[in-house]
CSV table of C-alpha atoms in Angstrom, one decimal:
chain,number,residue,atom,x,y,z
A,5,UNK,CA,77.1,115.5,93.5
A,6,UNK,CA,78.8,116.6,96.5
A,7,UNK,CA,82.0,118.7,96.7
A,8,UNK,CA,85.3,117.0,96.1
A,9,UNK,CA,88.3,118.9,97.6
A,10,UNK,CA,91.2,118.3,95.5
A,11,UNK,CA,93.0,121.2,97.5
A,12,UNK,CA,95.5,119.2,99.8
A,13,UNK,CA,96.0,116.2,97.4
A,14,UNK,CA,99.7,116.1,96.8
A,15,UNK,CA,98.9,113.9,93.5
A,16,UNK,CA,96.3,117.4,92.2
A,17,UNK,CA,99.2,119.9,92.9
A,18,UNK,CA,100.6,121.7,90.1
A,19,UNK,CA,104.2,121.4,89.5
A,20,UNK,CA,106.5,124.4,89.3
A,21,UNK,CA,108.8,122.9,86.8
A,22,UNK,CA,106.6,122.2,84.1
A,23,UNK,CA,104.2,125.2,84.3
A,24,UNK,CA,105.4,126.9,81.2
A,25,UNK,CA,105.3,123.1,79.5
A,26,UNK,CA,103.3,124.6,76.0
A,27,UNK,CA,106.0,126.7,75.5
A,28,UNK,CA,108.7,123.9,75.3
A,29,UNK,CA,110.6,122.4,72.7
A,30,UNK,CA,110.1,118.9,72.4
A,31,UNK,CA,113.8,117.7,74.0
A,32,UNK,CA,112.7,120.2,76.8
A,33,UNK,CA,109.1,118.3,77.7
A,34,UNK,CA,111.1,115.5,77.6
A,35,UNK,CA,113.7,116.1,79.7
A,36,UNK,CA,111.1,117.8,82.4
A,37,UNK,CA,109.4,114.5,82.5
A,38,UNK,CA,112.1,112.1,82.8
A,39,UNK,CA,113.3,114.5,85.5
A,40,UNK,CA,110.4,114.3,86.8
A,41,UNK,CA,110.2,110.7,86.7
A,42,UNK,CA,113.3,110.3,88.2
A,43,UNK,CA,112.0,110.9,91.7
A,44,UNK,CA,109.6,107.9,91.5
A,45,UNK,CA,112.3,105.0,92.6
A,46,UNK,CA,113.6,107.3,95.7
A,47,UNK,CA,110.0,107.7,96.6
A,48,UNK,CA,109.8,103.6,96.7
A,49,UNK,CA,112.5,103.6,98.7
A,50,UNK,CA,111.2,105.4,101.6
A,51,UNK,CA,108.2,102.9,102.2
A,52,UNK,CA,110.2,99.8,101.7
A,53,UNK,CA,109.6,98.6,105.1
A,54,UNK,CA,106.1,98.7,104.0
A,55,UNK,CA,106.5,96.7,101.2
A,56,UNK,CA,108.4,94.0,102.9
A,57,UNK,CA,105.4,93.9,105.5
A,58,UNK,CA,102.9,93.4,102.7
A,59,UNK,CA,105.2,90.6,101.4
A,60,UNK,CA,105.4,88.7,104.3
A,61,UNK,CA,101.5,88.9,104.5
A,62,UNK,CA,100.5,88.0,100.7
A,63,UNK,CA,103.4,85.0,101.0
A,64,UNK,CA,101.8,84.0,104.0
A,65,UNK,CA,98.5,83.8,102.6
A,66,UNK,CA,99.4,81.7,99.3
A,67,UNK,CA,100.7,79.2,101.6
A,68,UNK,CA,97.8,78.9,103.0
A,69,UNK,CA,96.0,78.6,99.8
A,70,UNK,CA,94.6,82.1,99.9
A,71,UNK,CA,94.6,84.8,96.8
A,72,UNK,CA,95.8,88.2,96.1
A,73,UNK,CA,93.0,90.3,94.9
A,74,UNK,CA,94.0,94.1,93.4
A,75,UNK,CA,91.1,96.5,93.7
A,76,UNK,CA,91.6,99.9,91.7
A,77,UNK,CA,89.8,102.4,89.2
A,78,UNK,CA,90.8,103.8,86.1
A,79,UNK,CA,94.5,103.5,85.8
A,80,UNK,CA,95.4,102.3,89.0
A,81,UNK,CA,92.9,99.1,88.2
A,82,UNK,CA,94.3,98.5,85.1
A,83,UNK,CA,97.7,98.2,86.5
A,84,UNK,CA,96.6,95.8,88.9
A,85,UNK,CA,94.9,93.9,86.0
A,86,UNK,CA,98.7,93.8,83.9
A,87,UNK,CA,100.2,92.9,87.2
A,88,UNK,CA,98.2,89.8,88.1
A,89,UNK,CA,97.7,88.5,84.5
A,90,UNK,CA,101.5,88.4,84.2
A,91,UNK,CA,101.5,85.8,87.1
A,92,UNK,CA,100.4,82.5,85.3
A,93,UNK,CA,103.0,82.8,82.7
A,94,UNK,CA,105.9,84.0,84.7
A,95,UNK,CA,105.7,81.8,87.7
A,96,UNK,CA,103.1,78.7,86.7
A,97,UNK,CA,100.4,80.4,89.0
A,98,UNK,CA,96.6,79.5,88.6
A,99,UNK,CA,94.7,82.2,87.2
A,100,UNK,CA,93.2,82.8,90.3
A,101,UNK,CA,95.6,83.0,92.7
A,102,UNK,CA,96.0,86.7,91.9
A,103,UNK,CA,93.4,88.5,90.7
A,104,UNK,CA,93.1,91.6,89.3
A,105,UNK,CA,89.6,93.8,89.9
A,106,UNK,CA,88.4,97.3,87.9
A,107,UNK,CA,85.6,99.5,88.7
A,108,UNK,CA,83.0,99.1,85.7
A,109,UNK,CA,84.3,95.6,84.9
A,110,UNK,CA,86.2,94.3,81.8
A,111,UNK,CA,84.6,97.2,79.8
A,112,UNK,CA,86.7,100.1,81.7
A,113,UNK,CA,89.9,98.2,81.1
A,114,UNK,CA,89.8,100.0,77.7
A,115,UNK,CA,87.8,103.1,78.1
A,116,UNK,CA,86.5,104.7,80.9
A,117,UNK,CA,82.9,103.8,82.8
A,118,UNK,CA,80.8,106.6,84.2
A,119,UNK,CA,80.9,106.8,87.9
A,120,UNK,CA,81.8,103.7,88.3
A,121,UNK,CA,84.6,104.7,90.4
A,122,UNK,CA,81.8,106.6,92.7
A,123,UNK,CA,80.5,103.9,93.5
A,124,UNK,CA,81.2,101.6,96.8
A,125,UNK,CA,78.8,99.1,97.0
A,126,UNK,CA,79.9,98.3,93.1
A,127,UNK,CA,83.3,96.5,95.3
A,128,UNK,CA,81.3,95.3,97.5
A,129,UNK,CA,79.8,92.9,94.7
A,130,UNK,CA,83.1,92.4,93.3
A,131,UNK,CA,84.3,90.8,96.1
A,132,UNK,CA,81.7,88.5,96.9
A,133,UNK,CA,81.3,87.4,93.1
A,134,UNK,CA,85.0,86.0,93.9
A,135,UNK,CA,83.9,84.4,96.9
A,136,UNK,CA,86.5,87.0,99.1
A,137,UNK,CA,87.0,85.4,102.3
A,138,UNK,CA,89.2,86.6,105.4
A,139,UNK,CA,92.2,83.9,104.0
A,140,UNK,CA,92.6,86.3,101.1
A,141,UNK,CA,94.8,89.4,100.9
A,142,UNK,CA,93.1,92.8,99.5
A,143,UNK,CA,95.3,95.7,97.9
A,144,UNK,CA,93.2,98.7,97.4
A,145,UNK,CA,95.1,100.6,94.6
A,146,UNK,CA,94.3,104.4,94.5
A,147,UNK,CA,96.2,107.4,93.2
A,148,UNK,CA,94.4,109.8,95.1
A,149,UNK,CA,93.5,107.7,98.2
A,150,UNK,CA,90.5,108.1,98.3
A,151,UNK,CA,88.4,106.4,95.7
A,152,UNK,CA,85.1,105.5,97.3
A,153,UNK,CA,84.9,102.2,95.2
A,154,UNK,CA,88.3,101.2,96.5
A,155,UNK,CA,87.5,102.1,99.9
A,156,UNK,CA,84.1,100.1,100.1
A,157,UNK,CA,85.9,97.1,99.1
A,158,UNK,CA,88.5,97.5,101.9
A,159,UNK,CA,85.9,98.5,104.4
A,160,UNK,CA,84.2,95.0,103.2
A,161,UNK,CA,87.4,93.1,102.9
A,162,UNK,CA,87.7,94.2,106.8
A,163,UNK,CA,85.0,93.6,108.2
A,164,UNK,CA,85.7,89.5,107.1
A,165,UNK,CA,88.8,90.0,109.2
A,166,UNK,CA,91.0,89.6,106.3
A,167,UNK,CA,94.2,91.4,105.9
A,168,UNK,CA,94.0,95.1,103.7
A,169,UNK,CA,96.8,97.1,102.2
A,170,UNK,CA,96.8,100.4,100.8
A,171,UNK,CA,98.5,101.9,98.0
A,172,UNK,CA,98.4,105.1,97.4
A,173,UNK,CA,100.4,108.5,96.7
A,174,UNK,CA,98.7,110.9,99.0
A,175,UNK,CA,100.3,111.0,102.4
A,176,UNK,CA,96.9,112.2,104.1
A,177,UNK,CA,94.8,109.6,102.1
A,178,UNK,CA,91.4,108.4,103.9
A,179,UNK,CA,92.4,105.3,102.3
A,180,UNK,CA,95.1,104.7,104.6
A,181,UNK,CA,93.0,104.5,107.9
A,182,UNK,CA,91.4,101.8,106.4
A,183,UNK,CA,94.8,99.5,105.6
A,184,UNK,CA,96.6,97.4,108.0
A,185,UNK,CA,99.6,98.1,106.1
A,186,UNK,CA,99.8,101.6,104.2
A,187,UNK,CA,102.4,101.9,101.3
A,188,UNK,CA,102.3,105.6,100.8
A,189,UNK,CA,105.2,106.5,98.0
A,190,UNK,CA,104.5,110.1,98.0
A,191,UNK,CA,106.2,110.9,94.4
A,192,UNK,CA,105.1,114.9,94.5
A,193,UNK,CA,103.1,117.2,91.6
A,194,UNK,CA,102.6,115.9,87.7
A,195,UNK,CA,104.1,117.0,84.9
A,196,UNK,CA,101.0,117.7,83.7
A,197,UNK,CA,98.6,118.6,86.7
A,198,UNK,CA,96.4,116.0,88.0
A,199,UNK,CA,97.4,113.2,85.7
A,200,UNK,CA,98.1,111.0,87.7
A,201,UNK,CA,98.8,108.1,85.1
A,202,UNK,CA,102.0,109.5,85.0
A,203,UNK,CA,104.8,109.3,88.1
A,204,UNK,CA,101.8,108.1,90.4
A,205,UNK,CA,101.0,105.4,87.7
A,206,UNK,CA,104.6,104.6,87.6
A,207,UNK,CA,105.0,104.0,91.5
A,208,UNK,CA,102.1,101.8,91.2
A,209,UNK,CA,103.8,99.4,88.8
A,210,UNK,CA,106.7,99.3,90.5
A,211,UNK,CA,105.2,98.6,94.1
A,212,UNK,CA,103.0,95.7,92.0
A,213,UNK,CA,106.0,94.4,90.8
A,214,UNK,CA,107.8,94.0,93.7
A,215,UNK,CA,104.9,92.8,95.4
A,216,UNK,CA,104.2,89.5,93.6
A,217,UNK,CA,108.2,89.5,92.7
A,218,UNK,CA,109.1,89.1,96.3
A,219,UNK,CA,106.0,87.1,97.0
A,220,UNK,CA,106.8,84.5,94.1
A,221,UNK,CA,110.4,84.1,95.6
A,222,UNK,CA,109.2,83.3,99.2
A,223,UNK,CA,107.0,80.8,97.8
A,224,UNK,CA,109.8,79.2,95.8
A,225,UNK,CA,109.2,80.0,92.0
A,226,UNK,CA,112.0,81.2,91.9
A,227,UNK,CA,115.6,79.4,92.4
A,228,UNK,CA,118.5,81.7,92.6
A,229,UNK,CA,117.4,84.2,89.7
A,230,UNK,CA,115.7,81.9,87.6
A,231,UNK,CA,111.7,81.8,86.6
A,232,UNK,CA,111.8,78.4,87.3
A,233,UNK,CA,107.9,77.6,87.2
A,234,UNK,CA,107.8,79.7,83.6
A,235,UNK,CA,105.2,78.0,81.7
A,236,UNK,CA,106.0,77.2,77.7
A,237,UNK,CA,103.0,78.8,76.5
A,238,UNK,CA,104.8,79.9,73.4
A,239,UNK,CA,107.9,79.2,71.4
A,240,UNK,CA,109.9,81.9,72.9
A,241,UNK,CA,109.2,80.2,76.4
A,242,UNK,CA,109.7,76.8,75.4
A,243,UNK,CA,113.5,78.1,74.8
A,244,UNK,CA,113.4,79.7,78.0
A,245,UNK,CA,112.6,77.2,80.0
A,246,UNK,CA,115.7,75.1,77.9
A,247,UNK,CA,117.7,78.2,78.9
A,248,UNK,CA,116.8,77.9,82.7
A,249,UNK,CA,117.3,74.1,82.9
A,250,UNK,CA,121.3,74.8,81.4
A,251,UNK,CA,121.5,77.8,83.6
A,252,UNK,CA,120.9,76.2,86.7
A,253,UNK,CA,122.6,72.7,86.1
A,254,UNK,CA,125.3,73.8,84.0
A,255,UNK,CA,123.9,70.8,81.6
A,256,UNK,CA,124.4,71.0,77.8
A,257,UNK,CA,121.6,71.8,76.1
A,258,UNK,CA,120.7,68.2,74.7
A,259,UNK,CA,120.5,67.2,78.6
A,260,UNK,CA,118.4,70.2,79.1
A,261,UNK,CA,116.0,69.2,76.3
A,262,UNK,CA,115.6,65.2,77.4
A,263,UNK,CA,114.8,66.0,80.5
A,264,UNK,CA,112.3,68.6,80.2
A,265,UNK,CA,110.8,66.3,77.3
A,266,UNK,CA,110.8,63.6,80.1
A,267,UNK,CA,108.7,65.5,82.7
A,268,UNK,CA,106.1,67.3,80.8
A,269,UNK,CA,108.1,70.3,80.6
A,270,UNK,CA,108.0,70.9,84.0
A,271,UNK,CA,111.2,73.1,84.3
A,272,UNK,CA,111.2,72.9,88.0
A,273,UNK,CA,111.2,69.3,88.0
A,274,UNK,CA,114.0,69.0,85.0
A,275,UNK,CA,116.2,71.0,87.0
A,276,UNK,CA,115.8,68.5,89.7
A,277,UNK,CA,116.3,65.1,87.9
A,278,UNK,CA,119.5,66.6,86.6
A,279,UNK,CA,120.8,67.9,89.7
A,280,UNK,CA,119.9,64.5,91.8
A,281,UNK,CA,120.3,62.3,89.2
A,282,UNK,CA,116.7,61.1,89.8
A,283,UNK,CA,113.8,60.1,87.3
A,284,UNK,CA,110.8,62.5,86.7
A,285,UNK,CA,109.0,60.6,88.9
A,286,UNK,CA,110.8,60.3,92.0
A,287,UNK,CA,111.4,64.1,91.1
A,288,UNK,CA,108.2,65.2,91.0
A,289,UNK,CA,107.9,63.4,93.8
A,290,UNK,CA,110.6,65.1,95.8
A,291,UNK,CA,109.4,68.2,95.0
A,292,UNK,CA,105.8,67.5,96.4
A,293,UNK,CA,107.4,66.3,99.7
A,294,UNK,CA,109.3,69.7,99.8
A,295,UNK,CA,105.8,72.0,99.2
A,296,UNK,CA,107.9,72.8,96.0
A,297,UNK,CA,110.7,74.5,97.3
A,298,UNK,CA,113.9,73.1,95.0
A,299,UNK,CA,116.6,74.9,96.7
A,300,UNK,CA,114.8,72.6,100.0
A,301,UNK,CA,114.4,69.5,97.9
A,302,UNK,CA,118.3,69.8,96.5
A,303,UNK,CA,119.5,69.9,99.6
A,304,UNK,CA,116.6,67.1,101.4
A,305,UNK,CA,117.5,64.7,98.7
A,306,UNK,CA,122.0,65.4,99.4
A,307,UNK,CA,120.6,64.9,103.4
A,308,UNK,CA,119.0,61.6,102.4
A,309,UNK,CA,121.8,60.5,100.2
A,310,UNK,CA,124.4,61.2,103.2
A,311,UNK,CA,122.1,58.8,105.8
């Protein structure tokens, strides 16, 4: 096995505060880490201009009926694995729109697999099991920056023209020369050395989050602050979706309740015939003829109404 030089890798540095950890109390190990951990959301900061870029690029793409497809290892694959599966209930998303992809397959989402992370042509495969295709967005998710399985399914991904972010938390990562757009948050040394589940991890989530957040708003899931495509896959968001539908009308509850019963619980839709006044069905179809936009529905429907 060849050499691996974890020398300049800001995310393998040891960490001056917390060298002496073992010899803590417990309210000191604590306090290390959330200090620690406080320098994650500054470290976002700095590359939101990156973010944004990959934004308008993933939005882009689910317009035009493309997918967004994480590729990671270890932790950084399981995150984007939590990140995409929380898509279909939050916004109404089909499950494949955005996909979440782990070296070793469903098995290392609970324990590790052996070199699978080593392993580049293992993407490779990935990718064309999903059918990858230049309209689809890749984001190859790596601590280190420089996880060959990540970076063979970015080299693929880019040689089908399509469009390839990196994230990563080493500022000299190979993986970045492979990105059209590079989100580097560079959050410094562990707590404890190496792991970088830990304030790496933690700028992984929150760029994920942000990522399909901001995408899922551009798209228009999302009207003013509200989840408005939530799906009632369970009685806590079947009362959500009630909640949403008085939220944005300012309609009692019993309103709220006919009218989602009326259109199949679509909330988006409910918030529409209450607003216009209109039946489900010229709602529904309203909303087609706006691509599913309300806020441009609303106001196409107060347009038509003014003719």
């Amino acid at each position: 096995m060849s050499h691996i030089n974890l020398a300049n890798m800001v995310t393998e540095s040891r960490n001056p505060h917390s060298e002496n950890l073992d010899t803590c109390t417990t309210i000191d190990i604590l306090k290390i880490i959330n200090n620690e951990d406080k320098q994650v959301p500054f470290a976002i900061e700095t590359v939101l201009p990156q973010i944004a870029q990959a934004v308008d690029v993933i939005s882009q793409a689910f317009l035009n009926h493309g997918r967004l497809i994480y590729l990671g290892a270890g932790t950084s694959g399981r995150l984007g694995i939590l990140d995409a599966s929380e898509c279909p209930p939050t916004y109404g998303t089909p499950m494949e729109q955005v996909v979440g992809v782990i070296a070793g397959g469903s098995t290392a989402i609970f324990k590790a697999v052996e070199n699978a992370e080593d392993n580049p042509e293992l993407a490779v495969q990935d990718l064309k099991n999903l059918a990858f295709t230049a309209n689809d967005v890749l984001v190859g998710i790596a601590a280190s920056g420089r996880t060959p399985y990540v970076m063979g399914g970015m080299r693929f991904a880019q040689s089908l023209g399509a469009r390839v972010i990196s994230l990563c938390c080493n500022p000299q990562a190979p993986m970045i020369t492979l990105a059209d757009i590079a989100i580097t948050p560079v959050v410094g040394a562990e707590v404890i050395t190496g792991s970088s589940r830990m304030k790496a991890g933690t700028a992984q989530k929150l760029v994920l989050n942000m990522l399909t957040t901001a995408s899922m708003v551009k798209i228009g899931k999302v009207y003013g602050n509200l989840m408005v495509d939530v799906e009632a896959t369970n009685a806590k968001l079947v009362e959500r979706q009630i909640v949403i539908v008085m939220q944005a009308t300012e309609c009692n509850r019993e309103i709220a309740i006919a009218a989602l019963q009326q259109c199949e619980r679509h909330c988006k839709t409910a918030i529409l015939m209450i607003l216009a006044n209109l039946d489900a069905k010229k709602a529904k179809q309203l909303l087609a003829k706006n691509n599913g936009l309300l806020r441009q529905a609303i106001q196409n429907n107060s347009v038509s109404l003014t003719d």
